[in-house]
CSV table of C-alpha atoms in Angstrom, one decimal:
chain,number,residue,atom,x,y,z
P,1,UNK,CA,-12.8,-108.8,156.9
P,2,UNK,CA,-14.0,-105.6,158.9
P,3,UNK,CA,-14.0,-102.9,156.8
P,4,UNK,CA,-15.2,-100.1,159.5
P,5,UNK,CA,-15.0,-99.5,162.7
P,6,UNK,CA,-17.0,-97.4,164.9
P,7,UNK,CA,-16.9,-95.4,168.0
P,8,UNK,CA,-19.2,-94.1,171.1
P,9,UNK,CA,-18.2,-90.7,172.0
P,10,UNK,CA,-18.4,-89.8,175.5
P,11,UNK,CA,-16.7,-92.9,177.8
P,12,UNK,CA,-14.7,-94.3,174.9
P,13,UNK,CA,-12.9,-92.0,173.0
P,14,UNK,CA,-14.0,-88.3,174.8
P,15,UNK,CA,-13.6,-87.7,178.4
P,16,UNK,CA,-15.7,-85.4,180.6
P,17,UNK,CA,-13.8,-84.2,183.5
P,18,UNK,CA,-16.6,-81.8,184.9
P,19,UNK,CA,-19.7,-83.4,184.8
P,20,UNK,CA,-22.6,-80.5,185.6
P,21,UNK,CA,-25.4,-82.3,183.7
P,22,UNK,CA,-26.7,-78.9,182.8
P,23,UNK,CA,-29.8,-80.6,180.5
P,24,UNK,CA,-30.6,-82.9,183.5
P,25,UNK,CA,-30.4,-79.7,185.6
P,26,UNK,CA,-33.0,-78.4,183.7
P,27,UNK,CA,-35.7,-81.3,183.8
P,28,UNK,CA,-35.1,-81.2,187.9
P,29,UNK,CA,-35.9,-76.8,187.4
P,30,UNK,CA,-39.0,-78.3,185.4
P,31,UNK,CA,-39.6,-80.7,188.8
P,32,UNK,CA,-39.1,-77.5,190.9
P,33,UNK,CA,-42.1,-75.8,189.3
P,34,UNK,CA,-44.4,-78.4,188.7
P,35,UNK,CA,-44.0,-79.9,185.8
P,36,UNK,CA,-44.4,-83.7,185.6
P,37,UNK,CA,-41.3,-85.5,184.5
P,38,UNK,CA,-41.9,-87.7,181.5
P,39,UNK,CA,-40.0,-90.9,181.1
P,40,UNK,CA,-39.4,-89.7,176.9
P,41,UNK,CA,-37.9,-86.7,178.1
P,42,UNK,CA,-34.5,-87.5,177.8
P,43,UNK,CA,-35.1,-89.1,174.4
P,44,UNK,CA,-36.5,-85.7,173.4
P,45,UNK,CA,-33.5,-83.9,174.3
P,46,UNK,CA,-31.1,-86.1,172.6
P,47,UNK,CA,-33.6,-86.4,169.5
P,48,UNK,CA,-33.5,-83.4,168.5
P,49,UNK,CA,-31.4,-80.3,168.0
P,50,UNK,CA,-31.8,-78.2,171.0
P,51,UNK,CA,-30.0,-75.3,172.6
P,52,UNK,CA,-30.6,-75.3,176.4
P,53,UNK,CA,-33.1,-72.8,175.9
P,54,UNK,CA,-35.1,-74.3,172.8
P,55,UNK,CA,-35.3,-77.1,175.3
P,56,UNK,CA,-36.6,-75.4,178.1
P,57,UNK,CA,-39.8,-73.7,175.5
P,58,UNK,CA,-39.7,-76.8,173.7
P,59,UNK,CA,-40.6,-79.1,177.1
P,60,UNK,CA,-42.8,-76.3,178.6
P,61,UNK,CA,-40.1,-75.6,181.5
P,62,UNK,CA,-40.4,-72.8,182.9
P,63,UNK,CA,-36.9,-71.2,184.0
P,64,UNK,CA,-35.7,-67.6,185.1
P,65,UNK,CA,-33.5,-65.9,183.0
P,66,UNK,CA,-31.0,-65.8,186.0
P,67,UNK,CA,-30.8,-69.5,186.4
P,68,UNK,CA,-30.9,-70.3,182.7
P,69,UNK,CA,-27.5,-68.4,182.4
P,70,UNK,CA,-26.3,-70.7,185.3
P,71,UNK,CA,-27.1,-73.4,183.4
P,72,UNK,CA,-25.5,-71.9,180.3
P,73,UNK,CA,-22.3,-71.3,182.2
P,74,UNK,CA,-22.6,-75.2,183.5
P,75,UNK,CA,-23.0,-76.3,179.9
P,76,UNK,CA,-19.6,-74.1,178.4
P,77,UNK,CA,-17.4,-74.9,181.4
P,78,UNK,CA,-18.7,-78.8,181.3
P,79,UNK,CA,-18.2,-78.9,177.4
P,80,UNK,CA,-14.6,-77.1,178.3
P,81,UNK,CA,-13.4,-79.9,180.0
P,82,UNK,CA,-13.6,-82.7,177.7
P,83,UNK,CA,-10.6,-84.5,176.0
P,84,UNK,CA,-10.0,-87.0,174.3
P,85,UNK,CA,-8.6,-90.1,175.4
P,86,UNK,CA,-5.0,-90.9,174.2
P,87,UNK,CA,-6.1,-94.5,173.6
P,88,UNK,CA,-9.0,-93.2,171.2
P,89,UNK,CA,-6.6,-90.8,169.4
P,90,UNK,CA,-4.5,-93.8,169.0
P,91,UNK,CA,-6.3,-96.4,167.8
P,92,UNK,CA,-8.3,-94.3,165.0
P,93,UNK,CA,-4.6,-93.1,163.6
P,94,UNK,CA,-4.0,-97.2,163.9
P,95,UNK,CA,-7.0,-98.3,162.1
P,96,UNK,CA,-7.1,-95.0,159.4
P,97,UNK,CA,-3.2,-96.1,158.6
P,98,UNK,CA,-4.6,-99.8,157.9
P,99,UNK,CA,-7.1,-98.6,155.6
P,100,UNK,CA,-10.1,-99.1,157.5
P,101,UNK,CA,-13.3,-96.9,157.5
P,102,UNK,CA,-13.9,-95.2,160.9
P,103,UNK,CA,-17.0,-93.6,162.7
P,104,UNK,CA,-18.4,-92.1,165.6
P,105,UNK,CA,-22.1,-92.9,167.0
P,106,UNK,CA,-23.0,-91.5,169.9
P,107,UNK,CA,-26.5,-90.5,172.2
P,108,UNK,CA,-25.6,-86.6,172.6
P,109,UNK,CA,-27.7,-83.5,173.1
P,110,UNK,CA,-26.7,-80.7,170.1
P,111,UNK,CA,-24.3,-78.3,172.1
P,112,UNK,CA,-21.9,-81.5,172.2
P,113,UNK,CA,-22.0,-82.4,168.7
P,114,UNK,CA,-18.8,-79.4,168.0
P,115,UNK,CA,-16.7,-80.9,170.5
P,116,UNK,CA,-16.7,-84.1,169.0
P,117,UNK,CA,-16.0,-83.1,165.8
P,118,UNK,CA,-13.1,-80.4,166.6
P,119,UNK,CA,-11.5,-83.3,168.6
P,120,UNK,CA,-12.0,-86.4,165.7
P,121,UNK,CA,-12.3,-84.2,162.4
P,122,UNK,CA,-12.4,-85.8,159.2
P,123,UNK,CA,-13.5,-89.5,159.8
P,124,UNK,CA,-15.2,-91.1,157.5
P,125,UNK,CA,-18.7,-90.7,159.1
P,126,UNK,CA,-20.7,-89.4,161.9
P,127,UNK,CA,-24.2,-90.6,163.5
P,128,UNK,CA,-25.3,-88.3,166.3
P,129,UNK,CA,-28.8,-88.7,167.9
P,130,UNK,CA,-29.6,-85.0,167.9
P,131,UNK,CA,-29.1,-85.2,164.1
P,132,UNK,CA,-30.6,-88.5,163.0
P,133,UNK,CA,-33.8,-87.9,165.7
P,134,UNK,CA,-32.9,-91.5,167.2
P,135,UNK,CA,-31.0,-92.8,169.7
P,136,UNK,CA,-28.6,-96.3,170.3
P,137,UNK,CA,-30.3,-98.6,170.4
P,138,UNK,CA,-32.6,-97.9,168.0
P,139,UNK,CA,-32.1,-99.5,164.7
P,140,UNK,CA,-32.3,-96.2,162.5
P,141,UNK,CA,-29.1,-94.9,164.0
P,142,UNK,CA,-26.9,-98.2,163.5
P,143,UNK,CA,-28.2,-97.6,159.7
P,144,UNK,CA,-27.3,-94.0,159.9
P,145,UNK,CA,-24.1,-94.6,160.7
P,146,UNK,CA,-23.6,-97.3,158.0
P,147,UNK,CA,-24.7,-95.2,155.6
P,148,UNK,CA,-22.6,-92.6,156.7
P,149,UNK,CA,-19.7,-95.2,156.4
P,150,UNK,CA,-20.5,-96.2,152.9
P,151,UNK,CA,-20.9,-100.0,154.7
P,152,UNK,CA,-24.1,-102.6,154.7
P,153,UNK,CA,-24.7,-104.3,157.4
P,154,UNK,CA,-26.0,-107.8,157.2
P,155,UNK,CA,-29.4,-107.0,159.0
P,156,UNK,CA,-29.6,-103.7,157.7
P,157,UNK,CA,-29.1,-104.5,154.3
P,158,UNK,CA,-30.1,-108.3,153.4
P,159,UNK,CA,-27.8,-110.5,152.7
P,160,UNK,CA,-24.9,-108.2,151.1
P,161,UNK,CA,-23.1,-106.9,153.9
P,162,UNK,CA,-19.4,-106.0,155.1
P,163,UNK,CA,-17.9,-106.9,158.5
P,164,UNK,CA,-18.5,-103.8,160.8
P,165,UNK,CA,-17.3,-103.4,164.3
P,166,UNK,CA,-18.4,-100.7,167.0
P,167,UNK,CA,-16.8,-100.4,170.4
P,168,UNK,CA,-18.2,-98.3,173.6
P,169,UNK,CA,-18.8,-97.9,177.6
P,170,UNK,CA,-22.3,-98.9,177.2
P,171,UNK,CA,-23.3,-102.8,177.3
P,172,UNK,CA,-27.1,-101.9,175.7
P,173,UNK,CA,-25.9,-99.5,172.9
P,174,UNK,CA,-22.9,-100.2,172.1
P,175,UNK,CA,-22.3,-104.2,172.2
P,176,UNK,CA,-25.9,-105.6,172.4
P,177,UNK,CA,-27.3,-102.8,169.7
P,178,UNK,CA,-25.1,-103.3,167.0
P,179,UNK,CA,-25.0,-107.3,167.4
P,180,UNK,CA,-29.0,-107.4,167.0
P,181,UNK,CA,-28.5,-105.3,163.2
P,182,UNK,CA,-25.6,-107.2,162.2
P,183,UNK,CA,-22.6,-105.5,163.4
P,184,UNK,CA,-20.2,-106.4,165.7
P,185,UNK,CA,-20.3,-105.0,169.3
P,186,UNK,CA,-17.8,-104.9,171.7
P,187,UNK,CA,-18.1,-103.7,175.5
P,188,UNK,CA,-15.3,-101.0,176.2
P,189,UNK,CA,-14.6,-102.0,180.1
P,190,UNK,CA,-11.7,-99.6,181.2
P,191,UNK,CA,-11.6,-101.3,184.6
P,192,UNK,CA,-9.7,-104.0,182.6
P,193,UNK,CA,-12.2,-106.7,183.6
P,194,UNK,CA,-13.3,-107.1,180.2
P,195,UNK,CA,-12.4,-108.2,177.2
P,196,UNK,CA,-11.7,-105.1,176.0
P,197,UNK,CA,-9.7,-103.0,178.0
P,198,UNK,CA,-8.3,-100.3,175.8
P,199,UNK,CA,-9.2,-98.6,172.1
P,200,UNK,CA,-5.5,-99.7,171.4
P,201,UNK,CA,-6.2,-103.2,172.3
P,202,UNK,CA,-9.1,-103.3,170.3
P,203,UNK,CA,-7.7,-101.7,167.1
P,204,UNK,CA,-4.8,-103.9,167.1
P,205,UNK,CA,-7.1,-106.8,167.6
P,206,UNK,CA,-9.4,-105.5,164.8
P,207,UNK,CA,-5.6,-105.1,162.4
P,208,UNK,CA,-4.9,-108.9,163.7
P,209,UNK,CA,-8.3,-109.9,161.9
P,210,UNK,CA,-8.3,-108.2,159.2
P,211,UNK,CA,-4.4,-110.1,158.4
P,212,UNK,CA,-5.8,-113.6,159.4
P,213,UNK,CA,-8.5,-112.6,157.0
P,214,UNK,CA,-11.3,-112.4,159.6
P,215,UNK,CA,-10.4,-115.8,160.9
P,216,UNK,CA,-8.9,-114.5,164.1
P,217,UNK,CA,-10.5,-113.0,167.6
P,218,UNK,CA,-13.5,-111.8,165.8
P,219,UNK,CA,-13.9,-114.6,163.9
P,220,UNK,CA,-14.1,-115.7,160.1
């Protein structure tokens, strides 16, 4: 029986409906000046918590105080614009009213950790990269989150373990990641060409299981 579920944030249950990238801005004003781009950078952004500023001293980047406030100013009116999806508000009030523990796991730099939480207070546990100092699809964060959860996962844990199900946008972090620790992953694919279409689809599926006794679409 799946016990918890648990969500990406941004693609699955938050929208962003100005994307400014104001952190990738900032490794291109890096570019501008000479600094190398590092393939790790963007895992040290999301790694750890970082305003845009502690990032810029933190990754030698040198910026003018103008153009950091421009960046600033990208940052509030990007983090402005995101909502929630009505499919994500309702399939967590779907799967909280059947009982089931629910989570959100998700890759994010620190300035978008508030806007999660203000728009899905009070679930039963968070996992964000910035926090844990890993990202998806590293195992630490999948046991963060299980943790967080008050669930064992079977690869996690040993053999003791409860049925756990995550759901996203991202193929590699979200479906792949959690099936190689023992989870269940399932590909979010809003274009409807997946399996998974909507978060109200999926939680009714996941309600479905739990009835049949886990014997149904996710199997027993």
């Amino acid at each position: 029986m799946i016990s918890a579920v648990v969500f990406d944030a941004f693609g699955t249950v938050l929208n962003i409906r100005t994307k400014l990238h104001p952190f990738r801005q900032l490794l291109k004003e890096g570019m501008k000046s000479g600094r190398r781009a590092s393939p790790g950078d963007v895992r040290m952004l999301m790694s750890n918590p970082w305003s845009l500023k502690e990032a810029a001293d933190q990754l030698g980047i040198r910026v003018s105080p103008v153009r950091l406030q421009a960046l600033e100013d990208d940052l509030d009116r990007e983090v402005s614009s995101i909502t929630p999806f009505q499919d994500g508000i309702d399939a967590v009030a779907l799967l909280r009213a059947e009982g089931v523990r629910v989570g959100i796991c998700s890759n994010l730099c620190e300035p978008y950790g508030a806007v999660v939480l203000q728009a899905f207070p009070e679930l039963n546990g968070y996992a964000f990269s910035y926090q844990v100092g890993a990202m998806k699809p590293d195992i630490e964060i999948y046991q963060s989150i299980c943790n967080a959860l008050q669930v064992t996962a079977r690869h996690l844990f040993g053999d003791q373990h409860d049925q756990i199900a995550m759901v996203g946008d991202s193929l590699k972090c979200d479906q792949d990641g959690p099936r190689a620790v023992g989870m269940l992953g399932f590909h979010l694919d809003r274009s409807g060409r997946g399996a998974v279409r909507d978060l109200v689809q999926f939680a009714q599926l996941v309600i479905e299981s739990r009835h049949s006794h886990g014997k149904g679409r996710f199997g027993g």
